CSV table of C-alpha atoms in Angstrom, one decimal:
chain,number,residue,atom,x,y,z
S,28,UNK,CA,-85.9,-35.9,7.6
S,29,UNK,CA,-82.3,-37.1,6.6
S,30,UNK,CA,-81.4,-35.3,3.0
S,31,UNK,CA,-78.1,-37.6,2.6
S,32,UNK,CA,-75.9,-35.1,4.1
S,33,UNK,CA,-76.5,-35.5,7.5
S,34,UNK,CA,-74.4,-37.7,10.2
S,35,UNK,CA,-76.8,-41.0,9.3
S,36,UNK,CA,-74.6,-41.9,6.6
S,37,UNK,CA,-71.6,-40.0,7.5
S,38,UNK,CA,-71.6,-38.1,4.5
S,39,UNK,CA,-70.3,-40.3,2.2
S,40,UNK,CA,-73.4,-41.5,0.5
S,41,UNK,CA,-72.9,-45.2,0.8
S,42,UNK,CA,-75.9,-45.9,3.4
S,43,UNK,CA,-75.0,-47.8,6.5
S,44,UNK,CA,-71.8,-49.5,5.3
S,45,UNK,CA,-70.1,-46.3,4.4
S,46,UNK,CA,-68.1,-46.5,7.6
S,47,UNK,CA,-66.9,-49.9,6.8
S,48,UNK,CA,-65.2,-48.7,3.6
S,49,UNK,CA,-63.8,-45.8,5.4
S,50,UNK,CA,-62.5,-47.7,7.8
S,51,UNK,CA,-61.1,-50.3,5.4
S,52,UNK,CA,-59.5,-47.6,3.5
S,53,UNK,CA,-58.1,-46.3,6.5
S,54,UNK,CA,-56.3,-49.8,7.4
S,55,UNK,CA,-55.1,-50.1,3.8
S,56,UNK,CA,-53.4,-46.8,4.2
S,57,UNK,CA,-51.9,-47.8,7.5
S,58,UNK,CA,-50.8,-50.7,6.4
S,59,UNK,CA,-48.8,-49.4,3.4
S,60,UNK,CA,-47.2,-47.1,5.5
S,61,UNK,CA,-45.8,-49.6,7.7
S,62,UNK,CA,-45.2,-51.9,4.7
S,63,UNK,CA,-43.1,-49.0,3.5
S,64,UNK,CA,-41.2,-48.4,6.4
S,65,UNK,CA,-40.3,-52.1,6.6
S,66,UNK,CA,-39.1,-52.4,3.2
S,67,UNK,CA,-37.0,-49.0,3.7
S,68,UNK,CA,-35.5,-50.3,6.7
S,69,UNK,CA,-34.7,-53.8,5.3
S,70,UNK,CA,-33.3,-53.0,2.0
S,71,UNK,CA,-30.7,-50.6,3.6
S,72,UNK,CA,-29.7,-52.8,6.4
S,73,UNK,CA,-28.5,-55.7,3.8
S,74,UNK,CA,-24.8,-54.8,2.9
S,75,UNK,CA,-22.4,-56.1,0.3
S,76,UNK,CA,-21.0,-58.4,3.1
S,77,UNK,CA,-24.0,-59.9,3.7
S,78,UNK,CA,-24.8,-60.7,0.2
S,79,UNK,CA,-21.3,-61.9,-0.2
S,80,UNK,CA,-21.7,-64.3,2.8
S,81,UNK,CA,-25.0,-65.6,1.3
S,82,UNK,CA,-23.4,-66.6,-1.9
S,83,UNK,CA,-20.4,-68.0,-0.2
S,84,UNK,CA,-22.8,-70.3,1.7
S,85,UNK,CA,-24.6,-71.3,-1.4
S,86,UNK,CA,-21.5,-72.4,-3.4
S,87,UNK,CA,-20.4,-74.4,-0.3
S,88,UNK,CA,-23.4,-76.0,-0.2
S,89,UNK,CA,-23.3,-76.8,-3.7
S,90,UNK,CA,-19.6,-78.1,-3.7
S,91,UNK,CA,-20.8,-80.1,-0.5
S,92,UNK,CA,-23.6,-81.9,-2.5
S,93,UNK,CA,-21.3,-82.5,-5.3
S,94,UNK,CA,-22.9,-80.5,-7.4
S,95,UNK,CA,-19.5,-78.8,-8.8
S,96,UNK,CA,-16.4,-79.9,-8.7
S,97,UNK,CA,-12.9,-78.2,-6.8
S,98,UNK,CA,-11.8,-76.3,-9.5
S,99,UNK,CA,-15.1,-74.8,-10.1
S,100,UNK,CA,-15.7,-73.8,-6.5
S,101,UNK,CA,-12.2,-72.1,-6.3
S,102,UNK,CA,-13.2,-70.2,-9.6
S,103,UNK,CA,-16.6,-69.1,-8.5
S,104,UNK,CA,-15.5,-68.3,-4.9
S,105,UNK,CA,-12.6,-65.8,-6.5
S,106,UNK,CA,-15.5,-64.3,-8.7
S,107,UNK,CA,-17.4,-63.9,-5.5
S,108,UNK,CA,-14.9,-62.3,-3.5
S,109,UNK,CA,-13.9,-59.6,-6.1
Protein backbone atom coordinates (compact mmCIF):
# COMPACT_ATOMS: atom_id res chain seq x y z
CA UNK A 1 0.00 0.00 0.00
CA UNK A 2 3.04 2.26 -0.19
CA UNK A 3 2.89 4.64 -3.12
CA UNK A 4 6.60 5.56 -3.27
CA UNK A 5 6.16 8.65 -1.14
CA UNK A 6 5.84 6.90 2.21
CA UNK A 7 8.44 6.37 4.88
CA UNK A 8 9.37 2.96 3.50
CA UNK A 9 11.94 4.46 1.15
CA UNK A 10 12.48 7.79 2.93
CA UNK A 11 10.94 9.61 -0.02
CA UNK A 12 14.05 9.32 -2.19
CA UNK A 13 12.66 6.73 -4.57
CA UNK A 14 15.79 4.56 -4.23
CA UNK A 15 14.17 1.69 -2.43
CA UNK A 16 15.80 -0.01 0.53
CA UNK A 17 19.25 1.45 -0.19
CA UNK A 18 18.18 5.10 -0.20
CA UNK A 19 19.26 5.64 3.40
CA UNK A 20 22.73 4.25 2.61
CA UNK A 21 23.23 6.81 -0.16
CA UNK A 22 21.87 9.54 2.09
CA UNK A 23 24.38 8.65 4.81
CA UNK A 24 27.19 8.41 2.26
CA UNK A 25 26.44 11.89 0.91
CA UNK A 26 26.15 13.30 4.43
CA UNK A 27 29.49 11.68 5.35
CA UNK A 28 31.15 13.16 2.27
CA UNK A 29 29.84 16.61 3.11
CA UNK A 30 31.09 16.37 6.71
CA UNK A 31 34.49 15.09 5.52
CA UNK A 32 34.71 17.95 3.02
CA UNK A 33 33.97 20.55 5.69
CA UNK A 34 36.63 19.14 8.03
CA UNK A 35 39.18 18.89 5.20
CA UNK A 36 38.49 22.51 4.23
CA UNK A 37 38.89 23.71 7.82
CA UNK A 38 42.14 21.77 8.22
CA UNK A 39 43.50 23.13 4.91
CA UNK A 40 42.66 26.72 5.90
CA UNK A 41 44.36 26.43 9.29
CA UNK A 42 47.41 24.61 7.93
CA UNK A 43 47.98 27.09 5.11
CA UNK A 44 47.50 30.14 7.33
CA UNK A 45 49.83 28.78 10.01
CA UNK A 46 52.80 28.48 7.67
CA UNK A 47 54.86 31.65 7.77
CA UNK A 48 57.66 32.90 5.57
CA UNK A 49 60.29 32.18 8.23
CA UNK A 50 59.32 28.53 8.30
CA UNK A 51 59.73 28.32 4.54
CA UNK A 52 63.14 29.98 4.79
CA UNK A 53 64.19 27.58 7.54
CA UNK A 54 63.10 24.61 5.42
CA UNK A 55 64.99 25.93 2.41
CA UNK A 56 68.15 26.52 4.46
CA UNK A 57 67.92 23.02 5.91
CA UNK A 58 67.66 21.49 2.44
CA UNK A 59 70.56 23.65 1.23
CA UNK A 60 72.73 22.56 4.16
CA UNK A 61 71.89 18.90 3.48
CA UNK A 62 72.87 19.28 -0.18
CA UNK A 63 76.16 20.91 0.85
CA UNK A 64 76.83 18.16 3.39
CA UNK A 65 76.26 15.47 0.74
CA UNK A 66 78.65 17.24 -1.60
CA UNK A 67 76.06 18.04 -4.24
CA UNK A 68 77.08 21.71 -4.26
CA UNK A 69 80.36 23.45 -3.48
CA UNK A 70 80.95 26.16 -0.87
CA UNK A 71 80.68 29.03 -3.35
CA UNK A 72 77.29 27.84 -4.63
CA UNK A 73 76.16 27.18 -1.03
CA UNK A 74 77.01 30.74 0.05
CA UNK A 75 75.31 32.27 -3.03
CA UNK A 76 72.11 30.28 -2.54
CA UNK A 77 72.12 31.03 1.19
CA UNK A 78 72.26 34.77 0.45
CA UNK A 79 69.42 34.38 -2.04
CA UNK A 80 67.26 32.58 0.50
CA UNK A 81 67.91 35.14 3.24
CA UNK A 82 66.77 38.06 1.06
